[in-house]
Amino acid sequence: MKTEDNNEYLESQVEQVAELIVNARRVVVFTGAGISTESGIPDFRSPGGIWERFDPEEFTYQQFLSNPESRKKHWRLLGSGRLHGGAEPNPAHYAIAELEKLGKLDCVITQNVDNLHQRAGVPENKVFELHGNMQWTVCLGCGRRYPFADVSDRVAGGEQEPACEVCRGMLKPDVVMFGEQLPERVFREASRHSRQCDLFLVIGSSLVVTPAAYMPVYAVDAGAGLVIINLSETPMDRQAAVLIRAKAGEAMSRIARGVSKRINGE
Ligand code: NAD
């Protein structure tokens, strides 16, 4: 297809999604690592993604608990700030916050741990973080939480395995590692919102990481319409009412503009 045709096709898809959002009563947005690649945070599976540089087998919860060498590696990788350091929200995050201001967002369910939805302006109580948040670390002994930045400074200062300042228990980034259970309340609430919505938007997720990837299944099974904005294939592409193969930033800004025009007439 020529570029103009591509652009025209994207425009018609954007208009369809804007129309679906305006007509929906409850819109749930589900995001994965792909929404944050335009903020400079690599995803897991794209070329150049995290799994091309690190071995997933070494980064499991079980390894973290049982193997001091693995813990040191975790802290070297995470504490270096190489994953999220200095990242800012991008136009896709701001477009979702705009939907919220327009009264068209029930909630965001995210697999991301980068805090960028909140920083773009989505209220905390509307963001369900299935995999935790890198802003915090937690003591596995007494449950005390410490800001990640403080612990990361300690790692940079030479502490290889930072411990709780009070009980000397093991500190762990407050994110869900492979092989670790999802936070129960968040998972329950996210599942409920998914089942109760009438429009479910997937943005930047390969939809292969379970149980997070059950959310769109719950939504579609309960009768919601599905929109997918993702650069590569997902197992649910055929169930989507609209499937957009474009960058999340561009697609979402255009969609938010389309919704605003319909609601405010601008
Ligand atoms: P994934 O890496 O499996 O898939 C990301 C998807 O996004 C891919 O299909 C890719 O084609 C698509 N994509 C990449 N850039 C895009 C863009 N600009 N616009 C549209 N689509 C784009 O990610 P996942 O499904 O979220 O699962 C991986 C797991 O890794 C998650 O559990 C998540 O917790 C974690 N993770 C989080 C972050 C973060 O917090 N930013 C970063 C990496 C991984």
Short mmCIF file of C-alpha atoms and ligand atoms in Angstrom, two decimals:
data_model
loop_
_atom_site.label_atom_id
_atom_site.label_comp_id
_atom_site.label_asym_id
_atom_site.label_seq_id
_atom_site.Cartn_x
_atom_site.Cartn_y
_atom_site.Cartn_z
CA MET A 1 0.00 0.00 0.00
CA LYS A 2 1.18 3.57 -0.70
CA THR A 3 1.73 5.92 2.25
CA GLU A 4 -1.40 8.00 1.46
CA ASP A 5 -3.50 4.82 1.33
CA ASN A 6 -2.01 3.69 4.64
CA ASN A 7 -2.80 7.03 6.16
CA GLU A 8 -6.36 6.99 4.84
CA TYR A 9 -6.88 3.47 6.16
CA LEU A 10 -5.53 4.45 9.60
CA GLU A 11 -7.78 7.52 9.58
CA SER A 12 -10.88 5.40 8.93
CA GLN A 13 -9.89 3.00 11.73
CA VAL A 14 -9.24 5.89 14.11
CA GLU A 15 -12.68 7.32 13.32
CA GLN A 16 -14.31 3.93 13.96
CA VAL A 17 -12.60 3.59 17.34
CA ALA A 18 -13.49 7.17 18.34
CA GLU A 19 -17.13 6.40 17.48
CA LEU A 20 -17.04 3.16 19.51
CA ILE A 21 -15.62 5.02 22.52
CA VAL A 22 -18.19 7.80 22.36
CA ASN A 23 -21.02 5.27 22.19
CA ALA A 24 -19.66 2.99 24.93
CA ARG A 25 -20.77 3.24 28.56
CA ARG A 26 -17.67 1.68 30.10
CA VAL A 27 -14.31 1.74 28.38
CA VAL A 28 -11.45 -0.31 29.81
CA VAL A 29 -7.93 0.25 28.47
CA PHE A 30 -5.44 -2.62 28.83
CA THR A 31 -1.78 -1.83 28.25
CA GLY A 32 1.45 -3.77 27.89
CA ALA A 33 5.10 -2.99 27.43
CA GLY A 34 4.43 -1.80 23.83
CA ILE A 35 2.79 1.42 25.02
CA SER A 36 6.03 2.47 26.71
CA THR A 37 8.53 1.68 23.94
CA GLU A 38 7.99 5.21 22.57
CA SER A 39 9.09 6.46 25.99
CA GLY A 40 12.37 4.61 25.47
CA ILE A 41 11.62 1.55 27.65
CA PRO A 42 12.26 -1.65 25.68
CA ASP A 43 9.52 -4.30 25.61
CA PHE A 44 10.26 -7.99 26.10
CA ARG A 45 9.64 -9.57 22.71
CA SER A 46 10.32 -7.03 19.95
CA PRO A 47 13.73 -7.10 18.21
CA GLY A 48 16.18 -5.50 20.64
CA GLY A 49 13.75 -6.28 23.50
CA ILE A 50 14.81 -7.33 26.97
CA TRP A 51 14.82 -11.08 26.26
CA GLU A 52 17.45 -10.67 23.59
CA ARG A 53 19.84 -9.39 26.26
CA PHE A 54 18.88 -11.32 29.38
CA ASP A 55 17.96 -14.92 30.06
CA PRO A 56 14.37 -15.12 31.42
CA GLU A 57 15.23 -18.33 33.32
CA GLU A 58 17.52 -16.30 35.59
CA PHE A 59 14.89 -13.74 36.46
CA THR A 60 12.28 -15.85 38.23
CA TYR A 61 10.88 -15.34 41.73
CA GLN A 62 12.20 -18.76 42.77
CA GLN A 63 15.71 -17.84 41.62
CA PHE A 64 15.49 -14.51 43.44
CA LEU A 65 14.51 -16.24 46.70
CA SER A 66 16.93 -19.14 46.55
CA ASN A 67 20.02 -17.95 44.75
CA PRO A 68 22.18 -15.05 46.04
CA GLU A 69 23.93 -14.75 42.66
CA SER A 70 20.56 -14.30 40.94
CA ARG A 71 19.57 -11.65 43.53
CA LYS A 72 22.76 -9.73 42.84
CA LYS A 73 22.03 -9.89 39.08
CA HIS A 74 18.48 -8.64 39.64
CA TRP A 75 19.77 -5.68 41.60
CA ARG A 76 22.52 -4.96 39.09
CA LEU A 77 19.98 -4.89 36.25
CA LEU A 78 17.14 -3.13 38.06
CA GLY A 79 19.26 -0.90 40.27
CA SER A 80 21.21 0.44 37.32
CA GLY A 81 18.11 2.35 36.15
CA ARG A 82 18.79 0.94 32.68
CA LEU A 83 15.19 -0.22 32.28
CA HIS A 84 13.16 2.87 33.18
CA GLY A 85 15.67 5.57 34.04
CA GLY A 86 14.47 9.00 32.96
CA ALA A 87 11.48 7.75 30.97
CA GLU A 88 8.62 10.19 30.47
CA PRO A 89 5.00 9.50 29.43
CA ASN A 90 4.50 9.61 25.64
CA PRO A 91 1.50 10.75 23.54
CA ALA A 92 -0.26 7.38 24.02
CA HIS A 93 -0.21 7.76 27.82
CA TYR A 94 -1.44 11.36 27.52
CA ALA A 95 -4.22 10.33 25.10
CA ILE A 96 -5.54 7.84 27.67
CA ALA A 97 -5.44 10.54 30.35
CA GLU A 98 -7.38 12.75 27.91
CA LEU A 99 -10.08 10.06 27.56
CA GLU A 100 -10.36 10.11 31.36
CA LYS A 101 -10.84 13.91 31.37
CA LEU A 102 -13.51 13.50 28.70
CA GLY A 103 -15.37 11.08 31.03
CA LYS A 104 -14.69 8.11 28.74
CA LEU A 105 -12.37 5.94 30.85
CA ASP A 106 -13.60 3.36 33.32
CA CYS A 107 -10.06 2.27 34.21
CA VAL A 108 -6.62 1.30 32.94
CA ILE A 109 -5.43 -2.24 33.55
CA THR A 110 -1.71 -2.36 32.96
CA GLN A 111 1.00 -5.00 32.86
CA ASN A 112 3.57 -2.23 33.09
CA VAL A 113 5.50 -1.32 36.20
CA ASP A 114 6.75 2.07 34.98
CA ASN A 115 4.18 4.40 36.62
CA LEU A 116 3.73 6.31 33.34
CA HIS A 117 -0.10 6.23 33.28
CA GLN A 118 -0.27 7.99 36.64
CA ARG A 119 2.42 10.46 35.59
CA ALA A 120 0.40 11.29 32.46
CA GLY A 121 -2.55 12.21 34.71
CA VAL A 122 -4.73 9.12 35.09
CA PRO A 123 -5.90 9.11 38.76
CA GLU A 124 -4.23 6.43 40.92
CA ASN A 125 -7.56 4.80 41.76
CA LYS A 126 -8.24 4.18 38.09
CA VAL A 127 -4.99 2.29 37.40
CA PHE A 128 -4.83 -1.43 38.17
CA GLU A 129 -1.22 -2.57 38.08
CA LEU A 130 -1.25 -6.34 37.59
CA HIS A 131 2.52 -6.63 37.90
CA GLY A 132 3.27 -4.02 40.56
CA ASN A 133 5.21 -0.76 40.33
CA MET A 134 8.95 -0.15 40.13
CA GLN A 135 8.64 2.92 42.37
CA TRP A 136 8.80 0.67 45.41
CA THR A 137 10.70 -2.15 47.06
CA VAL A 138 9.23 -4.37 49.75
CA CYS A 139 10.83 -6.24 52.65
CA LEU A 140 9.99 -9.94 52.41
CA GLY A 141 10.44 -10.20 56.21
CA CYS A 142 8.25 -7.44 57.66
CA GLY A 143 6.46 -5.98 54.61
CA ARG A 144 7.95 -2.47 55.06
CA ARG A 145 8.19 -0.55 51.77
CA TYR A 146 11.05 1.69 50.64
CA PRO A 147 11.20 4.00 47.62
CA PHE A 148 13.04 2.20 44.83
CA ALA A 149 15.24 5.24 44.16
CA ASP A 150 16.69 5.09 47.71
CA VAL A 151 17.45 1.38 47.47
CA SER A 152 18.88 1.79 44.00
CA ASP A 153 21.25 4.47 45.39
CA ARG A 154 22.39 1.95 48.00
CA VAL A 155 23.06 -0.60 45.24
CA ALA A 156 24.98 2.01 43.26
CA GLY A 157 26.96 2.69 46.45
CA GLY A 158 28.12 -0.94 46.60
CA GLU A 159 25.42 -2.92 48.49
CA GLN A 160 24.97 -6.00 46.37
CA GLU A 161 21.94 -7.41 48.19
CA PRO A 162 20.13 -4.59 49.99
CA ALA A 163 18.37 -5.58 53.24
CA CYS A 164 15.58 -4.00 55.31
CA GLU A 165 16.95 -1.30 57.63
CA VAL A 166 14.67 -2.46 60.45
CA CYS A 167 14.50 -6.28 60.38
CA ARG A 168 17.39 -7.03 57.99
CA GLY A 169 14.93 -9.04 55.84
CA MET A 170 15.48 -9.45 52.11
CA LEU A 171 14.34 -6.49 49.97
CA LYS A 172 12.63 -7.19 46.66
CA PRO A 173 11.47 -4.76 43.97
CA ASP A 174 7.68 -4.49 44.43
CA VAL A 175 7.00 -6.00 41.01
CA VAL A 176 5.63 -9.41 40.13
CA MET A 177 8.44 -11.64 38.94
CA PHE A 178 8.05 -14.66 36.68
CA GLY A 179 6.70 -17.53 38.75
CA GLU A 180 5.20 -15.19 41.37
CA GLN A 181 1.48 -14.82 42.15
CA LEU A 182 -0.27 -11.63 41.03
CA PRO A 183 -1.58 -9.34 43.80
CA GLU A 184 -4.95 -10.90 44.56
CA ARG A 185 -7.09 -7.80 45.11
CA VAL A 186 -5.79 -6.05 41.99
CA PHE A 187 -6.37 -9.15 39.88
CA ARG A 188 -9.91 -9.55 41.24
CA GLU A 189 -10.81 -5.90 40.63
CA ALA A 190 -9.27 -5.88 37.15
CA SER A 191 -11.20 -9.05 36.24
CA ARG A 192 -14.44 -7.45 37.47
CA HIS A 193 -13.91 -4.28 35.43
CA SER A 194 -13.06 -6.39 32.37
CA ARG A 195 -16.29 -8.38 32.68
CA GLN A 196 -18.40 -5.25 33.21
CA CYS A 197 -17.12 -3.07 30.37
CA ASP A 198 -18.71 -2.79 26.96
CA LEU A 199 -15.53 -1.72 25.12
CA PHE A 200 -12.03 -3.12 25.78
CA LEU A 201 -8.98 -1.50 24.19
CA VAL A 202 -5.70 -3.43 24.08
CA ILE A 203 -2.67 -1.20 23.51
CA GLY A 204 0.87 -2.55 23.04
CA SER A 205 0.55 -6.08 24.38
CA SER A 206 1.46 -9.38 22.77
CA LEU A 207 -1.35 -10.95 24.90
CA VAL A 208 0.76 -14.00 25.70
CA VAL A 209 1.63 -13.34 29.34
CA THR A 210 -0.98 -15.04 31.51
CA PRO A 211 -2.96 -14.53 33.69
CA ALA A 212 -2.87 -10.84 32.60
CA ALA A 213 -3.89 -11.88 29.07
CA TYR A 214 -7.13 -13.37 30.42
CA MET A 215 -8.56 -9.84 30.83
CA PRO A 216 -9.55 -9.33 27.17
CA VAL A 217 -10.93 -12.88 27.15
CA TYR A 218 -13.16 -12.07 30.15
CA ALA A 219 -14.32 -8.89 28.41
CA VAL A 220 -15.12 -10.52 25.06
CA ASP A 221 -16.83 -13.50 26.73
CA ALA A 222 -19.06 -11.05 28.59
CA GLY A 223 -20.03 -9.36 25.29
CA ALA A 224 -17.67 -6.35 25.10
CA GLY A 225 -16.33 -5.03 21.80
CA LEU A 226 -12.56 -5.43 21.35
CA VAL A 227 -10.08 -2.98 19.81
CA ILE A 228 -6.40 -3.94 19.43
CA ILE A 229 -3.63 -1.44 18.73
CA ASN A 230 -0.39 -3.40 18.43
CA LEU A 231 2.54 -3.54 16.03
CA SER A 232 2.64 -7.33 15.83
CA GLU A 233 0.14 -10.20 15.88
CA THR A 234 -1.73 -11.27 19.00
CA PRO A 235 -3.74 -14.44 19.62
CA MET A 236 -6.94 -12.34 19.76
CA ASP A 237 -6.57 -10.40 16.50
CA ARG A 238 -9.46 -12.21 14.85
CA GLN A 239 -11.84 -11.27 17.64
CA ALA A 240 -11.14 -7.55 17.30
CA ALA A 241 -13.83 -5.27 15.89
CA VAL A 242 -10.99 -2.93 14.90
CA LEU A 243 -7.34 -4.02 14.62
CA ILE A 244 -4.79 -1.21 14.25
CA ARG A 245 -1.20 -2.04 13.24
CA ALA A 246 0.35 1.30 14.06
CA LYS A 247 2.40 2.91 16.77
CA ALA A 248 0.39 3.48 19.92
CA GLY A 249 1.43 7.15 20.22
CA GLU A 250 0.11 8.20 16.84
CA ALA A 251 -3.00 6.00 16.86
CA MET A 252 -4.05 6.97 20.38
CA SER A 253 -3.50 10.73 19.94
CA ARG A 254 -5.66 10.66 16.84
CA ILE A 255 -8.32 8.60 18.61
CA ALA A 256 -8.40 10.98 21.60
CA ARG A 257 -8.75 13.94 19.20
CA GLY A 258 -11.63 12.16 17.44
CA VAL A 259 -13.39 11.55 20.76
CA SER A 260 -12.85 15.14 21.91
CA LYS A 261 -14.20 16.49 18.59
CA ARG A 262 -17.34 14.39 18.95
CA ILE A 263 -17.93 15.37 22.59
CA ASN A 264 -16.86 19.02 22.55
CA GLY A 265 -17.51 19.75 18.90
CA GLU A 266 -13.97 21.11 18.38
P1 NAD B 1 5.53 -7.83 25.18
O1 NAD B 1 6.93 -7.38 25.17
O2 NAD B 1 5.23 -9.27 25.22
O3 NAD B 1 4.74 -7.26 23.91
C1 NAD B 1 4.75 -5.91 23.58
C2 NAD B 1 3.92 -5.75 22.29
O4 NAD B 1 3.88 -4.37 21.98
C3 NAD B 1 4.54 -6.48 21.09
O5 NAD B 1 3.55 -7.30 20.50
C4 NAD B 1 4.96 -5.34 20.14
O6 NAD B 1 4.72 -5.62 18.78
C5 NAD B 1 4.08 -4.20 20.58
N1 NAD B 1 4.65 -2.87 20.44
C6 NAD B 1 5.94 -2.48 20.68
N2 NAD B 1 6.06 -1.14 20.50
C7 NAD B 1 4.82 -0.69 20.12
C8 NAD B 1 4.31 0.60 19.79
N3 NAD B 1 5.08 1.70 19.79
N4 NAD B 1 2.99 0.70 19.47
C9 NAD B 1 2.19 -0.41 19.43
N5 NAD B 1 2.63 -1.66 19.73
C10 NAD B 1 3.93 -1.78 20.09
O7 NAD B 1 4.85 -7.03 26.36
P2 NAD B 1 3.66 -7.41 27.31
O8 NAD B 1 2.55 -8.03 26.54
O9 NAD B 1 3.40 -6.22 28.13
O10 NAD B 1 4.28 -8.55 28.27
C11 NAD B 1 5.57 -8.50 28.78
C12 NAD B 1 5.67 -8.40 30.29
O11 NAD B 1 6.78 -7.57 30.57
C13 NAD B 1 4.56 -7.76 30.99
O12 NAD B 1 4.18 -8.64 31.96
C14 NAD B 1 5.10 -6.48 31.64
O13 NAD B 1 4.83 -6.53 33.03
C15 NAD B 1 6.56 -6.56 31.53
N6 NAD B 1 7.27 -5.35 31.03
C16 NAD B 1 6.92 -4.11 31.46
C17 NAD B 1 7.60 -3.00 30.97
C18 NAD B 1 7.19 -1.63 31.45
O14 NAD B 1 6.75 -1.48 32.59
N7 NAD B 1 7.29 -0.61 30.59
C19 NAD B 1 8.62 -3.15 30.04
C20 NAD B 1 8.97 -4.43 29.63
C21 NAD B 1 8.26 -5.54 30.12
#
